Amino acid sequence: MKAILLGPPGAGKGTQAARLSDSLSVPRVSSGDLFRHHQQQDTELGRLARSYMERGALVPDDVTIKMVMEWIDEHEGGGGFLLDGFPRTLTQAQALDSALAGRGGIDKALYISVPQDVVVSRLEGRLVCRDCGTPYHMESAPPDRRGVCPKCGGKLVQRDDDKPEAVRKRIQVYLDETAPLIEYYREQGVLEEVNGESSIEEVGRDLVAALS
Ligand code: AMP
């Protein structure tokens, strides 16, 4: 199963990718997480990525494509993968298609659709654990003790790119650069759309049904 998750920032791609990867035993990666990892390690790529991510812009295609392709080569082992947050531009989608040309391309593009006003409130209320990355929400999924991750005790923080100005920019970038991929994959006959406004469990069930 070679699948990608599409949808606006805040659609729940990360949450669903983690659930699907566990239940299907398929390796998954989030390009955003790879960049955040590079930032934590203070690599050259991490420093470059930070300058784009802070303002909600996309990291340039060439470095992003290289990073994700390296991850696929190292982790996939021929059994498929789940990509969360990649591809995000037509150039990235075409690079992925060329890399998979000998293997039948992408099997499924799972599009989690959520209206814009809903994603804005999800993103601006989101807190993430600085240590384990688990997401919470100030209203809909509040952590037990204020400011502390119930799972690992790490500090809960707001991502710089979840601040209002960056959120507006990320949504605009999504509409301009990433939303056209919905048609791209529909034309390839691999697009499956699920309603991302349902509960986490329902969206998860719909995605599993779409994959089978
Ligand atoms: P995410 O965690 O998926 O919301 O990604 C956070 C940020 O990482 C994005 O706003 C971009 O700045 C950067 N990023 C993640 N994936 C990509 C990608 N495929 N192409 C370019 N930039 C990306």
PDB file of C-alpha atoms and ligand atoms in Angstrom:
ATOM      1  CA  MET A   1       0.000   0.000   0.000  1.00  0.00           C
ATOM      2  CA  LYS A   2       1.558   3.260  -1.148  1.00  0.00           C
ATOM      3  CA  ALA A   3      -0.739   6.004   0.092  1.00  0.00           C
ATOM      4  CA  ILE A   4      -0.635   9.718   0.746  1.00  0.00           C
ATOM      5  CA  LEU A   5      -2.811  11.886   2.969  1.00  0.00           C
ATOM      6  CA  LEU A   6      -4.054  15.164   1.517  1.00  0.00           C
ATOM      7  CA  GLY A   7      -5.997  17.943   3.187  1.00  0.00           C
ATOM      8  CA  PRO A   8      -5.648  21.434   4.627  1.00  0.00           C
ATOM      9  CA  PRO A   9      -3.428  22.073   7.647  1.00  0.00           C
ATOM     10  CA  GLY A  10      -5.452  21.028  10.700  1.00  0.00           C
ATOM     11  CA  ALA A  11      -7.504  18.396   8.834  1.00  0.00           C
ATOM     12  CA  GLY A  12      -6.212  15.665  11.150  1.00  0.00           C
ATOM     13  CA  LYS A  13      -3.725  14.083   8.759  1.00  0.00           C
ATOM     14  CA  GLY A  14      -1.111  13.497  11.477  1.00  0.00           C
ATOM     15  CA  THR A  15      -3.599  11.908  13.876  1.00  0.00           C
ATOM     16  CA  GLN A  16      -5.027   9.644  11.190  1.00  0.00           C
ATOM     17  CA  ALA A  17      -1.633   8.741   9.733  1.00  0.00           C
ATOM     18  CA  ALA A  18      -0.504   7.512  13.158  1.00  0.00           C
ATOM     19  CA  ARG A  19      -3.656   5.388  13.583  1.00  0.00           C
ATOM     20  CA  LEU A  20      -3.503   3.918  10.075  1.00  0.00           C
ATOM     21  CA  SER A  21       0.173   3.168  10.305  1.00  0.00           C
ATOM     22  CA  ASP A  22      -0.395   1.260  13.575  1.00  0.00           C
ATOM     23  CA  SER A  23      -3.405  -0.675  12.358  1.00  0.00           C
ATOM     24  CA  LEU A  24      -1.975  -1.550   8.935  1.00  0.00           C
ATOM     25  CA  SER A  25       1.657  -1.929  10.066  1.00  0.00           C
ATOM     26  CA  VAL A  26       2.829   0.371   7.293  1.00  0.00           C
ATOM     27  CA  PRO A  27       5.650   2.847   7.934  1.00  0.00           C
ATOM     28  CA  ARG A  28       4.593   6.476   7.819  1.00  0.00           C
ATOM     29  CA  VAL A  29       6.322   9.790   7.744  1.00  0.00           C
ATOM     30  CA  SER A  30       5.312  13.400   8.142  1.00  0.00           C
ATOM     31  CA  SER A  31       7.483  15.815   6.171  1.00  0.00           C
ATOM     32  CA  GLY A  32       6.706  18.476   8.818  1.00  0.00           C
ATOM     33  CA  ASP A  33       8.016  16.135  11.549  1.00  0.00           C
ATOM     34  CA  LEU A  34      11.183  15.454   9.537  1.00  0.00           C
ATOM     35  CA  PHE A  35      11.803  19.193   9.306  1.00  0.00           C
ATOM     36  CA  ARG A  36      11.093  19.688  13.027  1.00  0.00           C
ATOM     37  CA  HIS A  37      13.526  16.863  13.816  1.00  0.00           C
ATOM     38  CA  HIS A  38      16.204  18.585  11.729  1.00  0.00           C
ATOM     39  CA  GLN A  39      15.524  21.798  13.644  1.00  0.00           C
ATOM     40  CA  GLN A  40      15.922  20.050  16.991  1.00  0.00           C
ATOM     41  CA  GLN A  41      19.234  18.588  15.799  1.00  0.00           C
ATOM     42  CA  ASP A  42      20.188  22.058  14.521  1.00  0.00           C
ATOM     43  CA  THR A  43      21.276  20.731  11.114  1.00  0.00           C
ATOM     44  CA  GLU A  44      21.816  22.962   8.087  1.00  0.00           C
ATOM     45  CA  LEU A  45      18.513  21.724   6.637  1.00  0.00           C
ATOM     46  CA  GLY A  46      16.787  22.423   9.948  1.00  0.00           C
ATOM     47  CA  ARG A  47      18.004  26.015   9.974  1.00  0.00           C
ATOM     48  CA  LEU A  48      16.925  26.517   6.375  1.00  0.00           C
ATOM     49  CA  ALA A  49      13.494  24.958   7.018  1.00  0.00           C
ATOM     50  CA  ARG A  50      12.907  27.108  10.116  1.00  0.00           C
ATOM     51  CA  SER A  51      13.066  30.317   8.100  1.00  0.00           C
ATOM     52  CA  TYR A  52      10.172  29.113   5.918  1.00  0.00           C
ATOM     53  CA  MET A  53       8.136  27.258   8.532  1.00  0.00           C
ATOM     54  CA  GLU A  54       8.009  30.147  11.004  1.00  0.00           C
ATOM     55  CA  ARG A  55       6.062  32.225   8.520  1.00  0.00           C
ATOM     56  CA  GLY A  56       3.905  29.374   7.241  1.00  0.00           C
ATOM     57  CA  ALA A  57       5.616  29.191   3.840  1.00  0.00           C
ATOM     58  CA  LEU A  58       6.621  25.988   2.068  1.00  0.00           C
ATOM     59  CA  VAL A  59      10.212  24.795   2.249  1.00  0.00           C
ATOM     60  CA  PRO A  60      11.666  24.742  -1.310  1.00  0.00           C
ATOM     61  CA  ASP A  61      10.818  21.699  -3.416  1.00  0.00           C
ATOM     62  CA  ASP A  62      14.363  20.499  -4.111  1.00  0.00           C
ATOM     63  CA  VAL A  63      15.383  19.993  -0.465  1.00  0.00           C
ATOM     64  CA  THR A  64      11.936  18.674   0.511  1.00  0.00           C
ATOM     65  CA  ILE A  65      11.870  16.091  -2.288  1.00  0.00           C
ATOM     66  CA  LYS A  66      15.404  14.921  -1.476  1.00  0.00           C
ATOM     67  CA  MET A  67      14.597  14.547   2.231  1.00  0.00           C
ATOM     68  CA  VAL A  68      11.395  12.532   1.677  1.00  0.00           C
ATOM     69  CA  MET A  69      12.899  10.316  -1.045  1.00  0.00           C
ATOM     70  CA  GLU A  70      15.775   9.471   1.279  1.00  0.00           C
ATOM     71  CA  TRP A  71      13.266   8.531   3.980  1.00  0.00           C
ATOM     72  CA  ILE A  72      11.390   6.252   1.543  1.00  0.00           C
ATOM     73  CA  ASP A  73      14.633   4.548   0.465  1.00  0.00           C
ATOM     74  CA  GLU A  74      15.693   3.973   4.062  1.00  0.00           C
ATOM     75  CA  HIS A  75      12.393   2.939   5.631  1.00  0.00           C
ATOM     76  CA  GLU A  76      10.093   1.421   3.121  1.00  0.00           C
ATOM     77  CA  GLY A  77      11.564  -1.980   2.362  1.00  0.00           C
ATOM     78  CA  GLY A  78       9.106  -2.566  -0.509  1.00  0.00           C
ATOM     79  CA  GLY A  79       6.030  -2.982   1.719  1.00  0.00           C
ATOM     80  CA  GLY A  80       4.517   0.419   1.082  1.00  0.00           C
ATOM     81  CA  PHE A  81       4.247   3.622   3.095  1.00  0.00           C
ATOM     82  CA  LEU A  82       1.946   6.370   4.226  1.00  0.00           C
ATOM     83  CA  LEU A  83       2.997   9.962   3.549  1.00  0.00           C
ATOM     84  CA  ASP A  84       1.563  12.789   5.652  1.00  0.00           C
ATOM     85  CA  GLY A  85       2.137  16.324   4.350  1.00  0.00           C
ATOM     86  CA  PHE A  86       3.957  15.272   1.175  1.00  0.00           C
ATOM     87  CA  PRO A  87       3.472  15.977  -1.694  1.00  0.00           C
ATOM     88  CA  ARG A  88       2.295  19.562  -1.231  1.00  0.00           C
ATOM     89  CA  THR A  89       3.064  20.956  -4.694  1.00  0.00           C
ATOM     90  CA  LEU A  90       2.659  19.698  -8.239  1.00  0.00           C
ATOM     91  CA  THR A  91       6.447  19.457  -8.585  1.00  0.00           C
ATOM     92  CA  GLN A  92       6.613  17.229  -5.503  1.00  0.00           C
ATOM     93  CA  ALA A  93       3.754  15.035  -6.779  1.00  0.00           C
ATOM     94  CA  GLN A  94       5.474  14.605 -10.134  1.00  0.00           C
ATOM     95  CA  ALA A  95       8.779  13.748  -8.439  1.00  0.00           C
ATOM     96  CA  LEU A  96       7.016  11.099  -6.358  1.00  0.00           C
ATOM     97  CA  ASP A  97       5.329   9.682  -9.463  1.00  0.00           C
ATOM     98  CA  SER A  98       8.646   9.432 -11.299  1.00  0.00           C
ATOM     99  CA  ALA A  99      10.297   7.737  -8.333  1.00  0.00           C
ATOM    100  CA  LEU A 100       7.465   5.181  -8.218  1.00  0.00           C
ATOM    101  CA  ALA A 101       7.064   4.836 -11.984  1.00  0.00           C
ATOM    102  CA  GLY A 102       8.367   1.266 -12.014  1.00  0.00           C
ATOM    103  CA  ARG A 103       6.045   0.255  -9.185  1.00  0.00           C
ATOM    104  CA  GLY A 104       2.642   1.397 -10.399  1.00  0.00           C
ATOM    105  CA  GLY A 105       2.671   4.828  -8.743  1.00  0.00           C
ATOM    106  CA  ILE A 106       0.577   5.823  -5.731  1.00  0.00           C
ATOM    107  CA  ASP A 107      -2.234   3.403  -4.839  1.00  0.00           C
ATOM    108  CA  LYS A 108      -4.436   5.840  -2.920  1.00  0.00           C
ATOM    109  CA  ALA A 109      -4.548   9.583  -2.246  1.00  0.00           C
ATOM    110  CA  LEU A 110      -6.715   9.984   0.854  1.00  0.00           C
ATOM    111  CA  TYR A 111      -8.233  13.456   0.956  1.00  0.00           C
ATOM    112  CA  ILE A 112      -9.553  14.553   4.354  1.00  0.00           C
ATOM    113  CA  SER A 113     -11.870  17.485   3.640  1.00  0.00           C
ATOM    114  CA  VAL A 114     -12.613  20.081   6.339  1.00  0.00           C
ATOM    115  CA  PRO A 115     -14.091  23.594   5.876  1.00  0.00           C
ATOM    116  CA  GLN A 116     -11.772  26.548   6.348  1.00  0.00           C
ATOM    117  CA  ASP A 117     -13.382  28.021   9.495  1.00  0.00           C
ATOM    118  CA  VAL A 118     -13.053  24.653  11.241  1.00  0.00           C
ATOM    119  CA  VAL A 119      -9.348  24.286  10.466  1.00  0.00           C
ATOM    120  CA  VAL A 120      -8.620  27.819  11.669  1.00  0.00           C
ATOM    121  CA  SER A 121     -10.132  27.114  15.084  1.00  0.00           C
ATOM    122  CA  ARG A 122      -8.415  23.710  15.279  1.00  0.00           C
ATOM    123  CA  LEU A 123      -4.983  25.165  14.500  1.00  0.00           C
ATOM    124  CA  GLU A 124      -5.189  28.259  16.672  1.00  0.00           C
ATOM    125  CA  GLY A 125      -6.301  26.166  19.663  1.00  0.00           C
ATOM    126  CA  ARG A 126      -3.735  23.411  19.183  1.00  0.00           C
ATOM    127  CA  LEU A 127      -1.041  22.629  21.730  1.00  0.00           C
ATOM    128  CA  VAL A 128       1.647  20.028  21.132  1.00  0.00           C
ATOM    129  CA  CYS A 129       3.976  18.250  23.501  1.00  0.00           C
ATOM    130  CA  ARG A 130       7.500  19.559  22.959  1.00  0.00           C
ATOM    131  CA  ASP A 131       8.917  16.115  23.768  1.00  0.00           C
ATOM    132  CA  CYS A 132       6.638  13.465  22.219  1.00  0.00           C
ATOM    133  CA  GLY A 133       4.685  15.569  19.695  1.00  0.00           C
ATOM    134  CA  THR A 134       1.210  14.462  20.886  1.00  0.00           C
ATOM    135  CA  PRO A 135      -1.362  17.091  19.873  1.00  0.00           C
ATOM    136  CA  TYR A 136      -4.050  18.484  22.231  1.00  0.00           C
ATOM    137  CA  HIS A 137      -6.637  21.193  21.828  1.00  0.00           C
ATOM    138  CA  MET A 138      -7.432  23.915  24.350  1.00  0.00           C
ATOM    139  CA  GLU A 139     -11.187  23.252  24.017  1.00  0.00           C
ATOM    140  CA  SER A 140     -11.955  19.959  22.278  1.00  0.00           C
ATOM    141  CA  ALA A 141      -9.138  17.786  23.679  1.00  0.00           C
ATOM    142  CA  PRO A 142      -7.787  19.596  26.731  1.00  0.00           C
ATOM    143  CA  PRO A 143      -4.864  17.958  28.516  1.00  0.00           C
ATOM    144  CA  ASP A 144      -5.407  16.895  32.171  1.00  0.00           C
ATOM    145  CA  ARG A 145      -3.073  19.369  33.786  1.00  0.00           C
ATOM    146  CA  ARG A 146      -2.516  22.749  32.223  1.00  0.00           C
ATOM    147  CA  GLY A 147       0.653  22.913  30.241  1.00  0.00           C
ATOM    148  CA  VAL A 148       1.852  19.335  30.831  1.00  0.00           C
ATOM    149  CA  CYS A 149       1.573  16.326  28.500  1.00  0.00           C
ATOM    150  CA  PRO A 150      -0.428  13.550  30.229  1.00  0.00           C
ATOM    151  CA  LYS A 151       1.517  10.939  28.247  1.00  0.00           C
ATOM    152  CA  CYS A 152       5.126  11.875  28.953  1.00  0.00           C
ATOM    153  CA  GLY A 153       5.136  14.933  31.248  1.00  0.00           C
ATOM    154  CA  GLY A 154       6.655  17.145  28.523  1.00  0.00           C
ATOM    155  CA  LYS A 155       5.808  20.837  28.247  1.00  0.00           C
ATOM    156  CA  LEU A 156       2.861  21.728  25.991  1.00  0.00           C
ATOM    157  CA  VAL A 157       3.568  24.553  23.585  1.00  0.00           C
ATOM    158  CA  GLN A 158       1.914  26.343  20.687  1.00  0.00           C
ATOM    159  CA  ARG A 159       3.804  25.807  17.428  1.00  0.00           C
ATOM    160  CA  ASP A 160       5.070  29.089  15.959  1.00  0.00           C
ATOM    161  CA  ASP A 161       3.223  28.249  12.762  1.00  0.00           C
ATOM    162  CA  ASP A 162      -0.078  27.831  14.658  1.00  0.00           C
ATOM    163  CA  LYS A 163      -0.057  31.538  15.559  1.00  0.00           C
ATOM    164  CA  PRO A 164      -2.818  33.467  13.726  1.00  0.00           C
ATOM    165  CA  GLU A 165      -0.700  35.186  11.072  1.00  0.00           C
ATOM    166  CA  ALA A 166       1.123  31.983  10.116  1.00  0.00           C
ATOM    167  CA  VAL A 167      -2.178  30.041  10.100  1.00  0.00           C
ATOM    168  CA  ARG A 168      -3.640  32.482   7.559  1.00  0.00           C
ATOM    169  CA  LYS A 169      -0.549  32.130   5.399  1.00  0.00           C
ATOM    170  CA  ARG A 170      -0.548  28.302   5.603  1.00  0.00           C
ATOM    171  CA  ILE A 171      -4.174  28.133   4.510  1.00  0.00           C
ATOM    172  CA  GLN A 172      -3.496  30.451   1.575  1.00  0.00           C
ATOM    173  CA  VAL A 173      -0.460  28.378   0.581  1.00  0.00           C
ATOM    174  CA  TYR A 174      -2.602  25.236   0.820  1.00  0.00           C
ATOM    175  CA  LEU A 175      -5.268  26.734  -1.470  1.00  0.00           C
ATOM    176  CA  ASP A 176      -2.699  27.973  -4.013  1.00  0.00           C
ATOM    177  CA  GLU A 177      -0.189  25.116  -4.067  1.00  0.00           C
ATOM    178  CA  THR A 178      -1.665  21.953  -2.579  1.00  0.00           C
ATOM    179  CA  ALA A 179      -5.405  21.964  -3.325  1.00  0.00           C
ATOM    180  CA  PRO A 180      -4.727  21.491  -7.086  1.00  0.00           C
ATOM    181  CA  LEU A 181      -3.339  18.043  -6.210  1.00  0.00           C
ATOM    182  CA  ILE A 182      -6.907  16.905  -5.447  1.00  0.00           C
ATOM    183  CA  GLU A 183      -7.696  17.120  -9.182  1.00  0.00           C
ATOM    184  CA  TYR A 184      -4.294  15.690 -10.081  1.00  0.00           C
ATOM    185  CA  TYR A 185      -4.995  12.490  -8.138  1.00  0.00           C
ATOM    186  CA  ARG A 186      -8.667  12.399  -9.125  1.00  0.00           C
ATOM    187  CA  GLU A 187      -7.545  12.301 -12.749  1.00  0.00           C
ATOM    188  CA  GLN A 188      -5.240   9.384 -11.921  1.00  0.00           C
ATOM    189  CA  GLY A 189      -8.260   7.558 -10.462  1.00  0.00           C
ATOM    190  CA  VAL A 190      -6.703   7.124  -6.999  1.00  0.00           C
ATOM    191  CA  LEU A 191      -8.458   9.876  -5.003  1.00  0.00           C
ATOM    192  CA  GLU A 192     -10.670   8.922  -2.035  1.00  0.00           C
ATOM    193  CA  GLU A 193     -12.402  11.740  -0.139  1.00  0.00           C
ATOM    194  CA  VAL A 194     -13.549  11.433   3.472  1.00  0.00           C
ATOM    195  CA  ASN A 195     -15.373  13.947   5.645  1.00  0.00           C
ATOM    196  CA  GLY A 196     -12.846  15.217   8.191  1.00  0.00           C
ATOM    197  CA  GLU A 197     -15.462  16.892  10.396  1.00  0.00           C
ATOM    198  CA  SER A 198     -16.577  13.574  11.910  1.00  0.00           C
ATOM    199  CA  SER A 199     -15.021  12.155  15.091  1.00  0.00           C
ATOM    200  CA  ILE A 200     -11.466  10.814  15.018  1.00  0.00           C
ATOM    201  CA  GLU A 201     -12.859   7.247  15.154  1.00  0.00           C
ATOM    202  CA  GLU A 202     -15.322   7.800  12.302  1.00  0.00           C
ATOM    203  CA  VAL A 203     -12.753   9.458  10.061  1.00  0.00           C
ATOM    204  CA  GLY A 204     -10.414   6.545  10.850  1.00  0.00           C
ATOM    205  CA  ARG A 205     -13.082   3.990   9.861  1.00  0.00           C
ATOM    206  CA  ASP A 206     -13.839   5.868   6.643  1.00  0.00           C
ATOM    207  CA  LEU A 207     -10.162   5.923   5.733  1.00  0.00           C
ATOM    208  CA  VAL A 208      -9.754   2.201   6.345  1.00  0.00           C
ATOM    209  CA  ALA A 209     -12.847   1.583   4.185  1.00  0.00           C
ATOM    210  CA  ALA A 210     -11.406   3.836   1.468  1.00  0.00           C
ATOM    211  CA  LEU A 211      -8.146   1.894   1.514  1.00  0.00           C
ATOM    212  CA  SER A 212      -9.837  -1.448   1.118  1.00  0.00           C
TER     213      SER A 212
HETATM  214  P1  AMP B   1       2.990  20.252   8.892  1.00  0.00           P
HETATM  215  O1  AMP B   1       3.553  19.692  10.151  1.00  0.00           O
HETATM  216  O2  AMP B   1       2.668  19.192   7.870  1.00  0.00           O
HETATM  217  O3  AMP B   1       1.844  21.192   9.124  1.00  0.00           O
HETATM  218  O4  AMP B   1       4.162  21.121   8.228  1.00  0.00           O
HETATM  219  C1  AMP B   1       4.698  22.241   8.891  1.00  0.00           C
HETATM  220  C2  AMP B   1       5.508  23.083   7.917  1.00  0.00           C
HETATM  221  O5  AMP B   1       6.593  22.306   7.391  1.00  0.00           O
HETATM  222  C3  AMP B   1       4.767  23.584   6.703  1.00  0.00           C
HETATM  223  O6  AMP B   1       4.002  24.742   6.962  1.00  0.00           O
HETATM  224  C4  AMP B   1       5.933  23.850   5.758  1.00  0.00           C
HETATM  225  O7  AMP B   1       6.620  25.041   6.116  1.00  0.00           O
HETATM  226  C5  AMP B   1       6.858  22.688   6.044  1.00  0.00           C
HETATM  227  N1  AMP B   1       6.546  21.528   5.179  1.00  0.00           N
HETATM  228  C6  AMP B   1       6.046  20.320   5.573  1.00  0.00           C
HETATM  229  N2  AMP B   1       5.870  19.504   4.530  1.00  0.00           N
HETATM  230  C7  AMP B   1       6.262  20.201   3.425  1.00  0.00           C
HETATM  231  C8  AMP B   1       6.295  19.924   2.039  1.00  0.00           C
HETATM  232  N3  AMP B   1       5.877  18.744   1.549  1.00  0.00           N
HETATM  233  N4  AMP B   1       6.770  20.884   1.209  1.00  0.00           N
HETATM  234  C9  AMP B   1       7.202  22.080   1.679  1.00  0.00           C
HETATM  235  N5  AMP B   1       7.169  22.419   2.977  1.00  0.00           N
HETATM  236  C10 AMP B   1       6.704  21.501   3.853  1.00  0.00           C
END
